[in-house]
PDB file of C-alpha atoms in Angstrom:
ATOM      1  CA  MET A   1     -12.488  11.884  26.988  1.00  0.00           C
ATOM      2  CA  ASN A   2     -16.228  12.380  26.679  1.00  0.00           C
ATOM      3  CA  PHE A   3     -17.195  10.269  23.688  1.00  0.00           C
ATOM      4  CA  GLU A   4     -20.652  11.880  23.637  1.00  0.00           C
ATOM      5  CA  LYS A   5     -19.128  15.246  22.679  1.00  0.00           C
ATOM      6  CA  TYR A   6     -17.960  13.793  19.363  1.00  0.00           C
ATOM      7  CA  THR A   7     -20.169  14.170  16.315  1.00  0.00           C
ATOM      8  CA  GLU A   8     -22.051  11.076  15.251  1.00  0.00           C
ATOM      9  CA  ARG A   9     -19.798  10.771  12.217  1.00  0.00           C
ATOM     10  CA  ALA A  10     -16.645  10.923  14.382  1.00  0.00           C
ATOM     11  CA  ARG A  11     -18.080   8.338  16.785  1.00  0.00           C
ATOM     12  CA  GLY A  12     -18.805   6.109  13.787  1.00  0.00           C
ATOM     13  CA  PHE A  13     -15.173   6.281  12.675  1.00  0.00           C
ATOM     14  CA  VAL A  14     -13.931   5.391  16.166  1.00  0.00           C
ATOM     15  CA  GLN A  15     -16.387   2.501  16.414  1.00  0.00           C
ATOM     16  CA  SER A  16     -15.386   1.235  12.966  1.00  0.00           C
ATOM     17  CA  ALA A  17     -11.719   1.409  13.939  1.00  0.00           C
ATOM     18  CA  GLN A  18     -12.407  -0.527  17.144  1.00  0.00           C
ATOM     19  CA  SER A  19     -14.314  -3.141  15.148  1.00  0.00           C
ATOM     20  CA  LEU A  20     -11.389  -3.422  12.728  1.00  0.00           C
ATOM     21  CA  ALA A  21      -8.976  -4.047  15.607  1.00  0.00           C
ATOM     22  CA  LEU A  22     -11.258  -6.706  17.071  1.00  0.00           C
ATOM     23  CA  ARG A  23     -11.928  -8.362  13.715  1.00  0.00           C
ATOM     24  CA  GLU A  24      -8.198  -8.567  13.009  1.00  0.00           C
ATOM     25  CA  GLY A  25      -7.514  -9.965  16.479  1.00  0.00           C
ATOM     26  CA  HIS A  26      -5.107  -7.178  17.413  1.00  0.00           C
ATOM     27  CA  GLN A  27      -4.115  -6.856  21.049  1.00  0.00           C
ATOM     28  CA  GLN A  28      -4.404  -3.070  21.073  1.00  0.00           C
ATOM     29  CA  PHE A  29      -6.541  -0.414  19.440  1.00  0.00           C
ATOM     30  CA  ALA A  30      -4.017   1.867  17.727  1.00  0.00           C
ATOM     31  CA  PRO A  31      -4.090   5.134  15.756  1.00  0.00           C
ATOM     32  CA  GLU A  32      -3.378   3.073  12.638  1.00  0.00           C
ATOM     33  CA  HIS A  33      -6.830   1.477  12.926  1.00  0.00           C
ATOM     34  CA  LEU A  34      -8.454   4.903  12.925  1.00  0.00           C
ATOM     35  CA  LEU A  35      -6.344   6.126  10.022  1.00  0.00           C
ATOM     36  CA  LYS A  36      -7.238   3.026   7.995  1.00  0.00           C
ATOM     37  CA  VAL A  37     -10.980   3.606   8.370  1.00  0.00           C
ATOM     38  CA  LEU A  38     -10.542   7.320   7.608  1.00  0.00           C
ATOM     39  CA  LEU A  39      -8.628   6.518   4.416  1.00  0.00           C
ATOM     40  CA  ASP A  40     -11.186   3.841   3.462  1.00  0.00           C
ATOM     41  CA  ASP A  41     -14.083   6.302   3.874  1.00  0.00           C
ATOM     42  CA  PRO A  42     -16.193   6.330   0.680  1.00  0.00           C
ATOM     43  CA  GLU A  43     -16.556  10.123   0.918  1.00  0.00           C
ATOM     44  CA  GLY A  44     -12.778  10.344   0.795  1.00  0.00           C
ATOM     45  CA  LEU A  45     -12.309  13.374   3.038  1.00  0.00           C
ATOM     46  CA  ALA A  46      -9.023  12.223   4.620  1.00  0.00           C
ATOM     47  CA  ALA A  47      -7.652  10.863   1.348  1.00  0.00           C
ATOM     48  CA  GLY A  48      -8.676  14.063  -0.424  1.00  0.00           C
ATOM     49  CA  LEU A  49      -6.885  16.226   2.137  1.00  0.00           C
ATOM     50  CA  ILE A  50      -3.697  14.212   1.752  1.00  0.00           C
ATOM     51  CA  ASP A  51      -3.872  14.370  -2.044  1.00  0.00           C
ATOM     52  CA  ARG A  52      -4.649  18.098  -2.140  1.00  0.00           C
ATOM     53  CA  ALA A  53      -1.710  18.755   0.177  1.00  0.00           C
ATOM     54  CA  GLY A  54       0.564  17.055  -2.353  1.00  0.00           C
ATOM     55  CA  GLY A  55       0.723  13.671  -0.638  1.00  0.00           C
ATOM     56  CA  ARG A  56      -0.251  10.269  -1.952  1.00  0.00           C
ATOM     57  CA  SER A  57      -3.230   8.865  -0.092  1.00  0.00           C
ATOM     58  CA  ARG A  58      -2.973   5.471  -1.811  1.00  0.00           C
ATOM     59  CA  GLU A  59       0.603   5.101  -0.587  1.00  0.00           C
ATOM     60  CA  ALA A  60      -0.480   6.188   2.893  1.00  0.00           C
ATOM     61  CA  LEU A  61      -3.204   3.538   2.880  1.00  0.00           C
ATOM     62  CA  ASN A  62      -0.752   0.871   1.690  1.00  0.00           C
ATOM     63  CA  GLY A  63       1.654   1.859   4.461  1.00  0.00           C
ATOM     64  CA  ILE A  64      -1.058   1.729   7.121  1.00  0.00           C
ATOM     65  CA  GLU A  65      -2.219  -1.667   5.891  1.00  0.00           C
ATOM     66  CA  ALA A  66       1.369  -2.970   6.058  1.00  0.00           C
ATOM     67  CA  SER A  67       1.698  -1.593   9.572  1.00  0.00           C
ATOM     68  CA  LEU A  68      -1.549  -3.254  10.644  1.00  0.00           C
ATOM     69  CA  ARG A  69      -0.431  -6.594   9.209  1.00  0.00           C
ATOM     70  CA  SER A  70       2.540  -6.484  11.557  1.00  0.00           C
ATOM     71  CA  CYS A  71       0.433  -5.752  14.677  1.00  0.00           C
ATOM     72  CA  ARG A  72       0.489  -8.364  17.392  1.00  0.00           C
ATOM     73  CA  LYS A  73      -2.516 -10.612  17.342  1.00  0.00           C
ATOM     74  CA  CYS A  74      -4.383 -12.002  20.299  1.00  0.00           C
ATOM     75  CA  ARG A  75      -3.963 -15.712  20.661  1.00  0.00           C
ATOM     76  CA  ALA A  76      -6.521 -18.018  22.106  1.00  0.00           C
ATOM     77  CA  PRO A  77      -5.136 -19.906  25.039  1.00  0.00           C
ATOM     78  CA  GLY A  78      -3.938 -23.334  24.047  1.00  0.00           C
ATOM     79  CA  PRO A  79      -4.187 -26.540  26.015  1.00  0.00           C
ATOM     80  CA  ALA A  80      -2.398 -26.563  29.345  1.00  0.00           C
ATOM     81  CA  ARG A  81       1.057 -28.072  29.219  1.00  0.00           C
ATOM     82  CA  SER A  82       2.064 -30.646  31.722  1.00  0.00           C
ATOM     83  CA  THR A  83       5.650 -30.868  32.850  1.00  0.00           C
TER      84      THR A  83
END
């Protein structure tokens, strides 16, 4: 994948999604991170497409947020255990 071939706007969404995954401490960058930032976009393009197609973008966002809450988080290594 040549990231440079993406438009600046598309690269911004991917970078925002990666930042979201890092900020939340998730172990993996998943499609749900990208969908969340697309649905949170102030211009509302993704949400508008869902709504105009007869879907419910607010429900989609709620579902994605629930899915992200259940993602595995990275854990900082704890103190070594002695046996």
